[in-house]
Coordinates of C-alpha atoms in Angstrom, one line a residue:
X1246 CA 96.1 106.3 -199.3
X1247 CA 95.6 110.0 -198.4
X1248 CA 98.1 112.8 -199.0
X1249 CA 98.6 113.2 -195.3
X1250 CA 99.7 109.5 -195.0
X1251 CA 102.1 109.8 -197.9
X1252 CA 103.6 113.0 -196.4
X1253 CA 104.2 111.2 -193.1
X1254 CA 105.8 108.2 -194.8
X1255 CA 108.1 110.5 -196.9
X1256 CA 109.1 112.4 -193.7
X1257 CA 109.9 109.2 -191.9
X1258 CA 112.0 107.9 -194.8
X1259 CA 113.9 111.2 -195.0
X1260 CA 114.5 111.1 -191.3
X1261 CA 115.8 107.6 -191.4
X1262 CA 118.2 108.5 -194.3
X1263 CA 119.5 111.6 -192.5
X1264 CA 120.0 109.7 -189.2
X1265 CA 122.2 107.1 -191.0
X1266 CA 124.5 109.5 -192.7
X1267 CA 128.2 108.5 -192.5
X1268 CA 131.2 110.3 -194.1
X1269 CA 134.3 108.2 -194.3
X1270 CA 137.8 108.2 -195.8
X1271 CA 139.0 104.9 -197.4
X1272 CA 142.6 105.0 -198.4
X1273 CA 144.9 102.1 -199.5
X1274 CA 148.6 102.5 -200.0
X1275 CA 150.4 99.5 -201.6
X1276 CA 153.9 98.7 -202.9
X1277 CA 154.4 96.0 -205.5
X1278 CA 157.5 94.2 -206.8
X1279 CA 157.2 91.6 -209.5
X1280 CA 160.4 90.4 -211.2
X1281 CA 160.0 87.9 -214.0
X1282 CA 163.0 86.2 -215.5
X1283 CA 161.5 84.8 -218.7
X1284 CA 164.3 85.5 -221.2
X1285 CA 164.9 82.4 -223.3
X1286 CA 161.4 81.1 -222.9
X1287 CA 158.7 81.1 -225.6
X1288 CA 156.5 83.6 -223.8
X1289 CA 158.5 86.8 -223.6
X1290 CA 161.4 88.6 -222.1
X1291 CA 162.3 89.3 -218.5
X1292 CA 160.6 92.2 -216.8
X1293 CA 160.6 94.0 -213.5
X1294 CA 157.6 95.8 -212.1
X1295 CA 158.3 98.0 -209.1
X1296 CA 155.6 100.5 -208.2
X1297 CA 153.6 102.2 -205.5
X1298 CA 149.9 102.8 -205.7
X1299 CA 147.8 105.1 -203.6
X1300 CA 144.0 105.0 -203.7
X1301 CA 142.4 107.8 -201.5
X1302 CA 138.6 107.9 -201.7
X1303 CA 135.9 109.8 -199.8
X1304 CA 132.7 107.9 -199.2
X1305 CA 129.2 109.0 -198.1
X1306 CA 126.9 106.2 -196.8
X1307 CA 123.2 106.8 -196.3
X1308 CA 120.3 104.6 -195.3
X1309 CA 122.9 102.0 -194.0
X1310 CA 123.2 100.1 -197.3
X1311 CA 123.8 102.8 -199.9
X1312 CA 127.1 104.7 -200.6
X1313 CA 128.5 107.1 -203.1
X1314 CA 132.3 107.1 -203.4
X1315 CA 134.7 109.5 -205.2
X1316 CA 138.5 109.4 -205.3
X1317 CA 141.5 108.6 -207.4
X1318 CA 144.1 105.9 -208.1
X1319 CA 147.7 107.2 -208.3
X1320 CA 150.5 105.0 -209.5
X1321 CA 154.2 105.7 -209.6
X1322 CA 156.8 103.3 -211.2
X1323 CA 160.0 103.3 -209.2
X1324 CA 162.8 104.9 -211.1
X1325 CA 160.5 106.8 -213.5
X1326 CA 161.4 110.4 -214.3
X1327 CA 157.7 111.3 -214.1
X1328 CA 156.2 112.8 -211.0
X1329 CA 153.2 110.5 -211.4
X1330 CA 152.9 107.7 -214.1
X1331 CA 149.2 107.2 -213.9
X1332 CA 146.2 108.9 -212.4
X1333 CA 142.8 107.3 -212.7
X1334 CA 139.4 108.7 -211.6
X1335 CA 137.3 106.6 -209.1
X1336 CA 133.6 107.2 -208.7
X1337 CA 130.9 104.7 -208.0
X1338 CA 127.7 103.9 -206.3
X1339 CA 127.5 100.9 -204.0
X1340 CA 124.7 98.9 -202.4
X1341 CA 125.7 96.4 -199.7
X1342 CA 123.5 94.7 -197.1
X1343 CA 126.1 92.1 -196.2
X1344 CA 124.6 89.4 -198.4
X1345 CA 123.9 91.2 -201.7
X1346 CA 126.0 93.9 -203.2
X1347 CA 126.2 96.0 -206.3
X1348 CA 128.6 98.5 -207.8
X1349 CA 128.2 100.9 -210.7
X1350 CA 130.9 103.2 -212.0
X1351 CA 134.7 103.0 -211.6
X1352 CA 135.6 101.0 -208.5
X1353 CA 138.4 98.9 -207.1
X1354 CA 138.9 95.4 -208.5
X1355 CA 139.4 93.9 -205.0
X1356 CA 135.6 94.3 -204.6
X1357 CA 135.1 91.3 -206.8
X1358 CA 134.7 88.0 -205.0
X1359 CA 135.3 85.5 -207.8
X1360 CA 138.2 83.0 -207.9
X1361 CA 140.1 83.9 -211.1
X1362 CA 143.3 82.0 -211.6
X1363 CA 146.4 83.4 -213.3
X1364 CA 145.0 81.9 -216.5
X1365 CA 142.7 85.0 -216.4
X1366 CA 144.9 87.7 -214.9
X1367 CA 148.6 87.8 -214.3
X1368 CA 150.2 89.3 -211.3
X1369 CA 151.4 92.3 -213.3
X1370 CA 147.9 92.9 -214.7
X1371 CA 146.6 93.3 -211.2
X1372 CA 149.2 95.9 -210.4
X1373 CA 148.4 98.1 -213.4
X1374 CA 144.7 97.4 -213.7
X1375 CA 143.4 97.7 -210.2
X1376 CA 140.0 99.2 -211.1
X1377 CA 136.9 98.0 -212.9
X1378 CA 135.0 100.3 -215.2
X1379 CA 131.4 99.2 -215.3
X1380 CA 129.0 97.3 -213.0
X1381 CA 129.2 94.3 -210.7
X1382 CA 126.6 92.3 -208.9
X1383 CA 127.6 89.8 -206.2
X1384 CA 126.2 87.6 -203.5
X1385 CA 128.1 86.1 -200.6
X1386 CA 126.9 83.8 -197.9
X1387 CA 127.9 81.0 -195.6
X1388 CA 127.3 78.5 -198.4
X1389 CA 129.0 80.2 -201.2
X1390 CA 129.3 83.2 -203.6
X1391 CA 128.2 84.3 -207.0
X1392 CA 129.0 87.4 -209.1
X1393 CA 128.5 89.0 -212.5
X1394 CA 130.6 91.9 -213.7
X1395 CA 131.1 94.0 -216.9
X1396 CA 134.5 95.8 -217.2
X1397 CA 134.6 98.3 -220.1
X1398 CA 138.3 99.0 -220.4
X1399 CA 138.8 100.2 -224.0
X1400 CA 137.3 103.3 -225.7
X1401 CA 136.3 103.3 -229.4
X1402 CA 138.6 106.0 -230.6
X1403 CA 141.5 106.7 -233.1
X1404 CA 144.0 105.9 -230.3
X1405 CA 142.4 102.8 -228.6
X1406 CA 140.4 99.8 -229.4
X1407 CA 136.9 99.2 -228.1
X1408 CA 137.3 96.5 -225.4
X1409 CA 135.1 95.1 -222.7
X1410 CA 135.0 91.9 -220.6
X1411 CA 132.1 90.0 -219.0
X1412 CA 133.1 88.1 -215.9
X1413 CA 131.1 85.6 -214.0
X1414 CA 132.0 83.3 -211.1
X1415 CA 130.2 81.1 -208.5
X1416 CA 131.2 78.6 -205.9
X1417 CA 130.1 76.8 -202.8
X1418 CA 131.0 74.3 -200.1
X1419 CA 129.7 70.7 -199.8
X1420 CA 130.1 68.2 -197.0
X1421 CA 132.3 70.4 -194.9
X1422 CA 135.6 70.0 -196.8
X1423 CA 134.5 69.8 -200.4
X1424 CA 133.9 72.8 -202.7
X1425 CA 133.1 73.4 -206.3
X1426 CA 132.7 76.4 -208.6
X1427 CA 133.8 78.0 -211.7
X1428 CA 134.8 81.2 -213.4
X1429 CA 134.1 82.6 -216.9
X1430 CA 135.4 85.4 -219.0
X1431 CA 134.1 86.7 -222.3
X1432 CA 136.4 89.4 -223.8
X1433 CA 135.4 91.5 -226.8
X1434 CA 138.5 93.0 -228.5
X1435 CA 137.1 95.2 -231.2
X1436 CA 138.2 98.0 -233.6
X1437 CA 139.6 101.5 -233.4
X1438 CA 137.5 104.2 -235.1
X1439 CA 140.1 104.2 -237.9
X1440 CA 139.4 100.7 -239.2
X1441 CA 136.7 97.9 -239.2
X1442 CA 136.5 94.2 -239.4
X1443 CA 139.2 93.4 -236.8
X1444 CA 137.2 92.0 -233.9
X1445 CA 138.5 89.2 -231.7
X1446 CA 136.3 87.1 -229.4
X1447 CA 138.1 85.5 -226.5
X1448 CA 136.2 83.2 -224.1
X1449 CA 137.6 81.2 -221.2
X1450 CA 135.8 78.8 -218.8
X1451 CA 137.3 77.4 -215.6
X1452 CA 135.1 74.8 -213.8
X1453 CA 136.8 73.3 -210.7
X1454 CA 136.3 71.0 -207.7
X1455 CA 138.4 70.9 -204.6
X1456 CA 138.9 70.0 -201.0
X1457 CA 140.2 72.0 -198.0
X1458 CA 141.2 70.4 -194.7
X1459 CA 143.6 70.7 -191.9
X1460 CA 146.2 68.0 -190.9
X1461 CA 148.7 70.1 -189.0
X1462 CA 149.0 72.1 -192.2
X1463 CA 146.1 73.7 -194.0
X1464 CA 145.6 72.0 -197.4
X1465 CA 143.8 73.2 -200.5
X1466 CA 143.7 70.8 -203.4
X1467 CA 141.8 71.8 -206.5
X1468 CA 141.3 70.1 -209.9
X1469 CA 139.9 72.1 -212.8
X1470 CA 139.7 72.6 -216.5
X1471 CA 140.5 75.6 -218.7
X1472 CA 138.3 75.6 -221.8
X1473 CA 138.9 78.3 -224.3
X1474 CA 137.1 79.4 -227.5
X1475 CA 138.7 82.2 -229.6
X1476 CA 138.0 83.7 -233.0
X1477 CA 139.7 86.4 -235.0
X1478 CA 137.0 87.7 -237.4
X1479 CA 139.6 89.3 -239.6
X1480 CA 140.7 85.8 -240.9
X1481 CA 138.9 82.8 -242.2
X1482 CA 140.5 80.4 -239.6
X1483 CA 137.3 80.1 -237.6
X1484 CA 137.1 79.2 -233.9
X1485 CA 140.2 77.9 -232.1
X1486 CA 139.5 75.9 -228.9
X1487 CA 142.8 75.4 -226.9
X1488 CA 142.1 73.7 -223.5
X1489 CA 143.7 71.7 -220.8
X1490 CA 143.5 70.5 -217.2
X1491 CA 144.9 72.2 -214.1
X1492 CA 145.9 70.8 -210.7
X1493 CA 146.5 73.2 -207.8
X1494 CA 147.9 72.3 -204.4
X1495 CA 148.6 74.6 -201.5
X1496 CA 150.0 73.8 -198.0
X1497 CA 150.3 76.5 -195.4
X1498 CA 150.8 77.2 -191.7
X1499 CA 151.7 80.4 -189.7
X1500 CA 151.6 82.4 -192.9
X1501 CA 154.2 80.3 -194.7
X1502 CA 153.0 78.4 -197.7
X1503 CA 154.1 76.2 -200.6
X1504 CA 151.8 76.0 -203.6
X1505 CA 152.1 74.2 -206.9
X1506 CA 150.0 74.8 -210.0
X1507 CA 150.3 72.3 -212.9
X1508 CA 148.7 73.0 -216.3
X1509 CA 148.7 70.4 -219.1
X1510 CA 147.1 71.2 -222.4
X1511 CA 147.3 73.6 -225.4
X1512 CA 148.6 77.1 -225.4
X1513 CA 145.7 79.5 -224.4
X1514 CA 147.1 82.5 -226.4
X1515 CA 147.0 81.4 -230.1
X1516 CA 146.7 84.9 -231.4
X1517 CA 149.4 86.5 -229.2
X1518 CA 151.7 87.3 -232.1
X1519 CA 149.0 88.1 -234.7
X1520 CA 149.3 91.6 -236.2
X1521 CA 146.1 93.5 -236.3
X1522 CA 144.7 96.1 -238.7
X1523 CA 146.6 98.8 -236.8
X1524 CA 149.9 97.0 -237.5
X1525 CA 150.3 96.2 -233.8
X1526 CA 150.5 92.7 -232.3
X1527 CA 147.5 91.7 -230.2
X1528 CA 149.9 90.5 -227.4
X1529 CA 149.1 91.9 -223.9
X1530 CA 146.4 94.1 -225.3
X1531 CA 144.3 90.9 -225.9
X1532 CA 145.7 88.5 -223.4
X1533 CA 145.8 89.4 -219.7
X1534 CA 146.9 86.0 -218.3
X1535 CA 150.2 84.7 -217.0
X1536 CA 152.1 84.4 -220.3
X1537 CA 153.2 80.9 -219.6
X1538 CA 149.7 79.7 -220.3
X1539 CA 150.6 80.3 -223.9
X1540 CA 153.4 77.8 -223.9
X1541 CA 153.7 75.7 -227.0
X1542 CA 155.1 72.7 -225.0
X1543 CA 151.8 71.4 -223.6
X1544 CA 152.9 71.8 -220.0
X1545 CA 153.3 74.6 -217.5
X1546 CA 154.2 74.1 -213.8
X1547 CA 154.6 76.9 -211.3
X1548 CA 155.9 76.2 -207.8
X1549 CA 155.8 79.0 -205.3
X1550 CA 157.2 79.3 -201.8
X1551 CA 156.2 82.3 -199.8
X1552 CA 154.8 84.1 -196.8
X1553 CA 151.5 85.8 -196.6
X1554 CA 150.1 87.4 -193.4
X1555 CA 147.8 90.2 -192.2
X1556 CA 148.5 92.4 -189.2
X1557 CA 146.8 95.3 -187.3
X1558 CA 143.3 93.9 -187.7
X1559 CA 143.8 93.1 -191.4
X1560 CA 144.8 96.7 -192.1
X1561 CA 148.4 95.7 -193.1
X1562 CA 149.0 92.8 -195.4
X1563 CA 152.4 91.4 -196.5
X1564 CA 153.2 88.9 -199.1
X1565 CA 156.5 87.6 -200.4
X1566 CA 157.0 84.7 -202.8
X1567 CA 159.7 83.0 -204.9
X1568 CA 158.4 80.9 -207.7
X1569 CA 159.9 78.5 -210.2
X1570 CA 158.2 78.2 -213.6
X1571 CA 158.7 75.3 -216.0
X1572 CA 157.5 75.5 -219.6
X1573 CA 158.3 71.9 -220.6
X1574 CA 161.9 72.7 -221.6
X1575 CA 163.5 75.0 -219.0
X1576 CA 163.1 76.4 -215.5
X1577 CA 162.5 80.1 -215.1
X1578 CA 161.8 82.1 -211.9
X1579 CA 159.7 85.0 -210.5
X1580 CA 159.9 87.0 -207.3
X1581 CA 157.0 88.8 -205.8
X1582 CA 156.7 91.2 -202.9
X1583 CA 153.6 93.1 -201.9
X1584 CA 152.9 95.4 -198.9
X1585 CA 149.4 96.9 -198.5
X1586 CA 148.2 99.3 -195.8
X1587 CA 144.6 100.4 -195.5
X1588 CA 142.9 103.0 -193.3
X1589 CA 139.2 103.8 -193.2
X1590 CA 138.4 106.3 -190.5
X1591 CA 134.9 107.7 -190.0
X1592 CA 135.0 111.5 -190.5
X1593 CA 131.4 112.1 -189.5
X1594 CA 128.5 109.9 -188.2
X1595 CA 125.2 111.7 -188.0
X1596 CA 123.6 108.9 -186.0
X1597 CA 126.3 108.6 -183.3
X1598 CA 127.4 112.2 -183.5
X1599 CA 131.1 111.3 -183.7
X1600 CA 134.0 112.4 -185.8

């Protein structure tokens, strides 16, 4: 291939990239209320989370599929004396052709497509940990989805432990109403720079099979297993493998829903109260799940009644829920309210010459 041909190809490629330039603003504003009344249970005390989060980002898309995004995530707890309680940097590269996508950097957690139950992440965790620091690869299509992500959320330093998590999920439809899939998490909870030998491995696998159909109400019934393998390398206890079965049922119509989630099995947080080499309990630093999955009474049932609906072309989403939680001994309750508004105006489009 001659130099002239190469020059022409490079010129055409550059022209195509320039013609597809788009500058856009992507901003999400969300308010979250999560009130847990757990006092008297074996999983912790009552807690109220009430916060507003703003995520303004500026994106530059080129060549139709490639984007670079820079912005910030600002979070304010209601009633706090601080002007701002948390400010996090957002910066990532994204490839997305509608079927395959990839992210690298610090990006919003809602870009993940996997189905992760509350045995992986609690409602409060999603409020305070709305970004992923790492990489994610995902595929979505008419038949199903698959993703692999690495989230590095702990720096090796005198103040913080080195922590990272590998997430994987996949699922698909069969015979119109049947579906199956699974989710996996491998968490590496390591040392601070001030000590050694206090590494904890925490693995959780959730295979499931389900059915979705409509009979006046929309039904979603799913049966799955929660299989855990955990090890504290600081002790000689070896691997612990708490596990159990989970049955999920949801009925909905017009945005109103009733859902019930029943877990029967061992407590999934055996090291929750363990004191580490830094004289701090592992607690929520290790476990990010709904704390009731750590119950010692072999059963956890959560029944929620709520309303979830999207308006204005999915730009405004509202969810409100009242939930009863049973840990094998007593009833406890939780109230959730979430309102999210998103705008994504195009500031400049080189191809269409519009602002």
